[in-house]
Amino acid sequence: MSVYTSRKFSEVVEGNSYPGRGIIVGMTEDARYGVSAYFIMGRSSNSRNRVFVERDDALYTEAFDPSKLEDPSLIIYSPVKNIEGKLIVTNGNQTDTIYDGFVQNMTMQEALLSREFEPDAPNFTPRISAVAEAFTSGDFKYTMSILKSADEEGTACNRYYYEYEAVAGLGHFIHTYESDGNPLPTFQGEPRRIQIPDTIEEFADEIWNSLDEDNKISLYISYFNLVDESYEYKIINKNQ
């Protein structure tokens, strides 16, 4: 198989019951849309007690049943925010770190120097992030990152960044865990190359239906029209 081969999302996650949280960014085959998606999964009752809600032009996680909410520190946050033509997508409150960094004219890399993997030993869940930028010329580019533990004790943080010029029909998918396990094994290697369908309905269905039925929680997906700068998004919540 060529190193440039891209596969359907369903093929990439086939047989993997727990990729964890995942971010996808890319461009549709017809080159009309810049695409971003984020999904969450969970094994504990606290993680599964969540929904995505859109509010004030941003995405938030909220407790589906507030009376059952336990520790909110790593599960309640804003995963998606917009700022000056940039769409920030992350798996935690580092969304705010990147946003605030942009306000101060920092780069994504500079802003994330203050952050590391999540303090949830022994998993040390990596922080994954992406910033997608669309320009009036119709150009589209994106950067993805992962901050993960250097060892089993969490003594140091390794930082990886991937910068992409968009290619029609191609997307990149990064997620927190290689598979289910105890402790959970951290994502390894580069973001996976996947195929991006032309319509939001097709891609949303493919992602949602490919995720493990027991562990999937919520999905957000957006298609930004690079021609007329219109924007559409879709939210799917298992709890609703």
PDB file of C-alpha atoms in Angstrom, residues 36-236:
ATOM      1  CA  SER A  36     -13.674  19.853  10.732  1.00  0.00           C
ATOM      2  CA  ALA A  37     -15.075  17.216  13.072  1.00  0.00           C
ATOM      3  CA  TYR A  38     -14.743  16.264  16.718  1.00  0.00           C
ATOM      4  CA  PHE A  39     -16.175  13.271  18.568  1.00  0.00           C
ATOM      5  CA  ILE A  40     -16.070  12.077  22.159  1.00  0.00           C
ATOM      6  CA  MET A  41     -16.374   8.619  23.623  1.00  0.00           C
ATOM      7  CA  GLY A  42     -16.473   7.419  27.215  1.00  0.00           C
ATOM      8  CA  ARG A  43     -16.288   4.320  29.401  1.00  0.00           C
ATOM      9  CA  SER A  44     -17.309   5.734  32.798  1.00  0.00           C
ATOM     10  CA  SER A  45     -20.801   6.880  33.729  1.00  0.00           C
ATOM     11  CA  ASN A  46     -19.425  10.384  34.300  1.00  0.00           C
ATOM     12  CA  SER A  47     -17.948  10.553  30.792  1.00  0.00           C
ATOM     13  CA  ARG A  48     -21.078   9.145  29.204  1.00  0.00           C
ATOM     14  CA  ASN A  49     -23.296  11.711  30.937  1.00  0.00           C
ATOM     15  CA  ARG A  50     -22.577  14.401  28.334  1.00  0.00           C
ATOM     16  CA  VAL A  51     -23.993  16.189  25.309  1.00  0.00           C
ATOM     17  CA  PHE A  52     -22.692  18.764  22.837  1.00  0.00           C
ATOM     18  CA  VAL A  53     -24.482  22.123  22.734  1.00  0.00           C
ATOM     19  CA  GLU A  54     -23.891  25.146  20.493  1.00  0.00           C
ATOM     20  CA  ARG A  55     -23.916  28.510  22.231  1.00  0.00           C
ATOM     21  CA  ASP A  56     -22.575  31.956  21.293  1.00  0.00           C
ATOM     22  CA  ASP A  57     -20.898  30.648  18.128  1.00  0.00           C
ATOM     23  CA  ALA A  58     -18.951  28.007  20.096  1.00  0.00           C
ATOM     24  CA  LEU A  59     -19.386  24.346  21.028  1.00  0.00           C
ATOM     25  CA  TYR A  60     -19.599  23.165  24.634  1.00  0.00           C
ATOM     26  CA  THR A  61     -19.861  19.882  26.493  1.00  0.00           C
ATOM     27  CA  GLU A  62     -22.564  19.807  29.156  1.00  0.00           C
ATOM     28  CA  ALA A  63     -23.871  17.218  31.573  1.00  0.00           C
ATOM     29  CA  PHE A  64     -26.930  15.476  30.164  1.00  0.00           C
ATOM     30  CA  ASP A  65     -28.169  14.900  33.717  1.00  0.00           C
ATOM     31  CA  PRO A  66     -26.587  17.561  35.992  1.00  0.00           C
ATOM     32  CA  SER A  67     -27.609  15.607  39.111  1.00  0.00           C
ATOM     33  CA  LYS A  68     -25.269  12.777  38.079  1.00  0.00           C
ATOM     34  CA  LEU A  69     -22.249  14.964  37.273  1.00  0.00           C
ATOM     35  CA  GLU A  70     -19.204  13.965  39.310  1.00  0.00           C
ATOM     36  CA  ASP A  71     -15.777  15.488  38.541  1.00  0.00           C
ATOM     37  CA  PRO A  72     -16.217  18.060  35.726  1.00  0.00           C
ATOM     38  CA  SER A  73     -12.533  19.036  35.446  1.00  0.00           C
ATOM     39  CA  LEU A  74     -11.613  17.004  32.347  1.00  0.00           C
ATOM     40  CA  ILE A  75     -15.014  16.464  30.733  1.00  0.00           C
ATOM     41  CA  ILE A  76     -16.726  19.880  30.727  1.00  0.00           C
ATOM     42  CA  TYR A  77     -15.099  22.368  28.352  1.00  0.00           C
ATOM     43  CA  SER A  78     -15.484  24.172  25.025  1.00  0.00           C
ATOM     44  CA  PRO A  79     -13.979  22.018  22.261  1.00  0.00           C
ATOM     45  CA  VAL A  80     -14.678  24.384  19.334  1.00  0.00           C
ATOM     46  CA  LYS A  81     -14.251  28.170  19.038  1.00  0.00           C
ATOM     47  CA  ASN A  82     -13.819  30.662  16.180  1.00  0.00           C
ATOM     48  CA  ILE A  83     -11.494  33.652  16.076  1.00  0.00           C
ATOM     49  CA  GLU A  84     -10.636  35.832  13.075  1.00  0.00           C
ATOM     50  CA  GLY A  85     -11.013  33.184  10.391  1.00  0.00           C
ATOM     51  CA  LYS A  86      -9.510  30.407  12.489  1.00  0.00           C
ATOM     52  CA  LEU A  87     -11.468  27.423  13.795  1.00  0.00           C
ATOM     53  CA  ILE A  88      -9.976  25.912  16.950  1.00  0.00           C
ATOM     54  CA  VAL A  89     -10.864  22.290  17.770  1.00  0.00           C
ATOM     55  CA  THR A  90      -9.451  20.467  20.801  1.00  0.00           C
ATOM     56  CA  ASN A  91     -10.231  17.703  23.273  1.00  0.00           C
ATOM     57  CA  GLY A  92     -10.062  19.897  26.371  1.00  0.00           C
ATOM     58  CA  ASN A  93      -9.829  23.345  27.870  1.00  0.00           C
ATOM     59  CA  GLN A  94      -6.707  24.057  25.827  1.00  0.00           C
ATOM     60  CA  THR A  95      -9.202  25.495  23.337  1.00  0.00           C
ATOM     61  CA  ASP A  96      -9.217  28.556  25.589  1.00  0.00           C
ATOM     62  CA  THR A  97      -5.416  28.509  25.845  1.00  0.00           C
ATOM     63  CA  ILE A  98      -5.067  28.669  22.052  1.00  0.00           C
ATOM     64  CA  TYR A  99      -7.854  31.261  21.736  1.00  0.00           C
ATOM     65  CA  ASP A 100      -6.277  33.515  24.355  1.00  0.00           C
ATOM     66  CA  GLY A 101      -2.909  33.032  22.687  1.00  0.00           C
ATOM     67  CA  PHE A 102      -4.275  34.235  19.362  1.00  0.00           C
ATOM     68  CA  VAL A 103      -5.683  37.322  21.080  1.00  0.00           C
ATOM     69  CA  GLN A 104      -2.121  38.035  22.245  1.00  0.00           C
ATOM     70  CA  ASN A 105      -0.703  37.407  18.738  1.00  0.00           C
ATOM     71  CA  MET A 106       0.864  34.083  19.714  1.00  0.00           C
ATOM     72  CA  THR A 107       1.084  31.073  17.460  1.00  0.00           C
ATOM     73  CA  MET A 108      -0.679  27.830  18.344  1.00  0.00           C
ATOM     74  CA  GLN A 109       2.698  26.325  19.260  1.00  0.00           C
ATOM     75  CA  GLU A 110       3.598  29.230  21.532  1.00  0.00           C
ATOM     76  CA  ALA A 111       0.246  29.106  23.304  1.00  0.00           C
ATOM     77  CA  LEU A 112       0.473  25.370  23.957  1.00  0.00           C
ATOM     78  CA  LEU A 113       3.886  25.638  25.616  1.00  0.00           C
ATOM     79  CA  SER A 114       1.983  26.262  28.843  1.00  0.00           C
ATOM     80  CA  ARG A 115       0.047  22.979  28.535  1.00  0.00           C
ATOM     81  CA  GLU A 116       0.795  19.254  28.602  1.00  0.00           C
ATOM     82  CA  PHE A 117      -1.068  15.928  28.656  1.00  0.00           C
ATOM     83  CA  GLU A 118      -4.014  15.467  31.025  1.00  0.00           C
ATOM     84  CA  PRO A 119      -3.276  14.669  34.711  1.00  0.00           C
ATOM     85  CA  ASP A 120      -5.203  11.396  34.701  1.00  0.00           C
ATOM     86  CA  ALA A 121      -2.535   8.830  35.619  1.00  0.00           C
ATOM     87  CA  PRO A 122      -1.963   6.090  34.628  1.00  0.00           C
ATOM     88  CA  ASN A 123      -3.511   6.982  31.233  1.00  0.00           C
ATOM     89  CA  PHE A 124      -1.929  10.442  30.822  1.00  0.00           C
ATOM     90  CA  THR A 125      -4.455  11.162  28.084  1.00  0.00           C
ATOM     91  CA  PRO A 126      -2.842  13.274  25.359  1.00  0.00           C
ATOM     92  CA  ARG A 127      -4.172  16.703  24.509  1.00  0.00           C
ATOM     93  CA  ILE A 128      -5.024  16.835  20.819  1.00  0.00           C
ATOM     94  CA  SER A 129      -5.732  20.098  19.007  1.00  0.00           C
ATOM     95  CA  ALA A 130      -6.267  21.514  15.529  1.00  0.00           C
ATOM     96  CA  VAL A 131      -6.528  24.975  14.004  1.00  0.00           C
ATOM     97  CA  ALA A 132      -8.102  25.319  10.542  1.00  0.00           C
ATOM     98  CA  GLU A 133      -7.667  28.531   8.551  1.00  0.00           C
ATOM     99  CA  ALA A 134      -9.654  29.575   5.485  1.00  0.00           C
ATOM    100  CA  PHE A 135      -8.716  32.571   3.356  1.00  0.00           C
ATOM    101  CA  THR A 136     -10.753  34.764   1.021  1.00  0.00           C
ATOM    102  CA  SER A 137      -8.805  33.306  -1.909  1.00  0.00           C
ATOM    103  CA  GLY A 138     -10.369  29.944  -1.127  1.00  0.00           C
ATOM    104  CA  ASP A 139      -7.114  28.546   0.227  1.00  0.00           C
ATOM    105  CA  PHE A 140      -7.365  26.259   3.232  1.00  0.00           C
ATOM    106  CA  LYS A 141      -4.693  25.001   5.596  1.00  0.00           C
ATOM    107  CA  TYR A 142      -4.606  23.429   9.028  1.00  0.00           C
ATOM    108  CA  THR A 143      -2.300  22.479  11.869  1.00  0.00           C
ATOM    109  CA  MET A 144      -2.756  19.544  14.236  1.00  0.00           C
ATOM    110  CA  SER A 145      -0.942  18.799  17.459  1.00  0.00           C
ATOM    111  CA  ILE A 146      -0.642  16.206  20.180  1.00  0.00           C
ATOM    112  CA  LEU A 147       0.931  16.677  23.610  1.00  0.00           C
ATOM    113  CA  LYS A 148       1.650  13.340  25.250  1.00  0.00           C
ATOM    114  CA  SER A 149       3.627  11.778  28.039  1.00  0.00           C
ATOM    115  CA  ALA A 150       7.207  10.767  27.329  1.00  0.00           C
ATOM    116  CA  ASP A 151       7.034   7.770  29.648  1.00  0.00           C
ATOM    117  CA  GLU A 152       4.822   5.645  31.898  1.00  0.00           C
ATOM    118  CA  GLU A 153       5.396   7.942  34.876  1.00  0.00           C
ATOM    119  CA  GLY A 154       4.411  11.193  33.166  1.00  0.00           C
ATOM    120  CA  THR A 155       7.761  12.809  33.945  1.00  0.00           C
ATOM    121  CA  ALA A 156       7.962  14.826  30.704  1.00  0.00           C
ATOM    122  CA  CYS A 157       5.791  15.999  27.817  1.00  0.00           C
ATOM    123  CA  ASN A 158       6.508  15.353  24.131  1.00  0.00           C
ATOM    124  CA  ARG A 159       5.014  17.876  21.690  1.00  0.00           C
ATOM    125  CA  TYR A 160       4.223  17.101  18.064  1.00  0.00           C
ATOM    126  CA  TYR A 161       2.861  19.477  15.403  1.00  0.00           C
ATOM    127  CA  TYR A 162       1.710  18.722  11.858  1.00  0.00           C
ATOM    128  CA  GLU A 163       1.085  21.479   9.315  1.00  0.00           C
ATOM    129  CA  TYR A 164      -0.971  20.681   6.215  1.00  0.00           C
ATOM    130  CA  GLU A 165      -1.843  22.440   2.994  1.00  0.00           C
ATOM    131  CA  ALA A 166      -5.286  21.144   2.108  1.00  0.00           C
ATOM    132  CA  VAL A 167      -5.595  18.589  -0.685  1.00  0.00           C
ATOM    133  CA  ALA A 168      -8.966  17.876  -2.287  1.00  0.00           C
ATOM    134  CA  GLY A 169     -10.527  14.722  -0.878  1.00  0.00           C
ATOM    135  CA  LEU A 170      -7.929  14.281   1.848  1.00  0.00           C
ATOM    136  CA  GLY A 171      -8.275  14.690   5.595  1.00  0.00           C
ATOM    137  CA  HIS A 172      -6.246  13.855   8.672  1.00  0.00           C
ATOM    138  CA  PHE A 173      -7.531  12.116  11.784  1.00  0.00           C
ATOM    139  CA  ILE A 174      -5.870  12.192  15.187  1.00  0.00           C
ATOM    140  CA  HIS A 175      -7.270  10.596  18.334  1.00  0.00           C
ATOM    141  CA  THR A 176      -6.294  10.036  21.938  1.00  0.00           C
ATOM    142  CA  TYR A 177      -5.903   6.247  22.236  1.00  0.00           C
ATOM    143  CA  GLU A 178      -4.623   3.478  20.001  1.00  0.00           C
ATOM    144  CA  SER A 179      -7.316   1.161  21.394  1.00  0.00           C
ATOM    145  CA  ASP A 180      -9.085   0.157  24.580  1.00  0.00           C
ATOM    146  CA  GLY A 181      -6.907  -1.009  27.463  1.00  0.00           C
ATOM    147  CA  ASN A 182      -5.924  -0.483  31.072  1.00  0.00           C
ATOM    148  CA  PRO A 183      -4.061   1.795  31.119  1.00  0.00           C
ATOM    149  CA  LEU A 184      -5.229   3.221  27.810  1.00  0.00           C
ATOM    150  CA  PRO A 185      -2.449   3.161  25.175  1.00  0.00           C
ATOM    151  CA  THR A 186      -1.645   6.612  23.797  1.00  0.00           C
ATOM    152  CA  PHE A 187      -2.049   7.404  20.079  1.00  0.00           C
ATOM    153  CA  GLN A 188       1.098   6.598  18.108  1.00  0.00           C
ATOM    154  CA  GLY A 189       2.493   7.928  14.836  1.00  0.00           C
ATOM    155  CA  GLU A 190       1.207  10.619  12.490  1.00  0.00           C
ATOM    156  CA  PRO A 191      -2.450  11.583  12.015  1.00  0.00           C
ATOM    157  CA  ARG A 192      -4.189   9.025   9.776  1.00  0.00           C
ATOM    158  CA  ARG A 193      -4.957   9.935   6.165  1.00  0.00           C
ATOM    159  CA  ILE A 194      -8.690   9.608   5.473  1.00  0.00           C
ATOM    160  CA  GLN A 195     -11.112  10.339   2.654  1.00  0.00           C
ATOM    161  CA  ILE A 196     -13.458  13.327   3.001  1.00  0.00           C
ATOM    162  CA  PRO A 197     -16.909  13.010   1.342  1.00  0.00           C
ATOM    163  CA  ASP A 198     -18.529  15.990  -0.407  1.00  0.00           C
ATOM    164  CA  THR A 199     -21.601  16.252   1.839  1.00  0.00           C
ATOM    165  CA  ILE A 200     -21.925  16.787   5.556  1.00  0.00           C
ATOM    166  CA  GLU A 201     -24.755  14.265   5.794  1.00  0.00           C
ATOM    167  CA  GLU A 202     -22.687  11.469   4.287  1.00  0.00           C
ATOM    168  CA  PHE A 203     -19.639  12.126   6.438  1.00  0.00           C
ATOM    169  CA  ALA A 204     -21.598  12.609   9.670  1.00  0.00           C
ATOM    170  CA  ASP A 205     -23.384   9.298   9.114  1.00  0.00           C
ATOM    171  CA  GLU A 206     -20.132   7.513   8.324  1.00  0.00           C
ATOM    172  CA  ILE A 207     -18.349   8.775  11.434  1.00  0.00           C
ATOM    173  CA  TRP A 208     -21.248   8.209  13.827  1.00  0.00           C
ATOM    174  CA  ASN A 209     -22.145   4.768  12.517  1.00  0.00           C
ATOM    175  CA  SER A 210     -18.503   3.634  12.585  1.00  0.00           C
ATOM    176  CA  LEU A 211     -17.945   4.410  16.275  1.00  0.00           C
ATOM    177  CA  ASP A 212     -18.556   1.739  18.897  1.00  0.00           C
ATOM    178  CA  GLU A 213     -22.209   1.782  19.913  1.00  0.00           C
ATOM    179  CA  ASP A 214     -21.549   1.407  23.644  1.00  0.00           C
ATOM    180  CA  ASN A 215     -18.767   3.971  23.925  1.00  0.00           C
ATOM    181  CA  LYS A 216     -19.710   6.791  21.535  1.00  0.00           C
ATOM    182  CA  ILE A 217     -21.231   9.901  23.099  1.00  0.00           C
ATOM    183  CA  SER A 218     -21.339  12.925  20.781  1.00  0.00           C
ATOM    184  CA  LEU A 219     -20.217  14.177  17.369  1.00  0.00           C
ATOM    185  CA  TYR A 220     -19.776  17.668  15.948  1.00  0.00           C
ATOM    186  CA  ILE A 221     -19.020  18.251  12.266  1.00  0.00           C
ATOM    187  CA  SER A 222     -18.795  21.437  10.214  1.00  0.00           C
ATOM    188  CA  TYR A 223     -18.470  22.200   6.501  1.00  0.00           C
ATOM    189  CA  PHE A 224     -17.148  25.661   5.617  1.00  0.00           C
ATOM    190  CA  ASN A 225     -17.870  26.702   2.025  1.00  0.00           C
ATOM    191  CA  LEU A 226     -14.602  27.992   0.570  1.00  0.00           C
ATOM    192  CA  VAL A 227     -16.463  29.626  -2.335  1.00  0.00           C
ATOM    193  CA  ASP A 228     -19.107  31.770  -0.627  1.00  0.00           C
ATOM    194  CA  GLU A 229     -17.910  31.456   3.004  1.00  0.00           C
ATOM    195  CA  SER A 230     -21.204  29.995   4.212  1.00  0.00           C
ATOM    196  CA  TYR A 231     -21.092  27.557   7.080  1.00  0.00           C
ATOM    197  CA  GLU A 232     -23.093  24.546   8.159  1.00  0.00           C
ATOM    198  CA  TYR A 233     -22.686  22.198  11.077  1.00  0.00           C
ATOM    199  CA  LYS A 234     -24.308  19.132  12.576  1.00  0.00           C
ATOM    200  CA  ILE A 235     -24.420  17.822  16.145  1.00  0.00           C
ATOM    201  CA  ILE A 236     -25.321  14.260  17.091  1.00  0.00           C
TER     202      ILE A 236
END
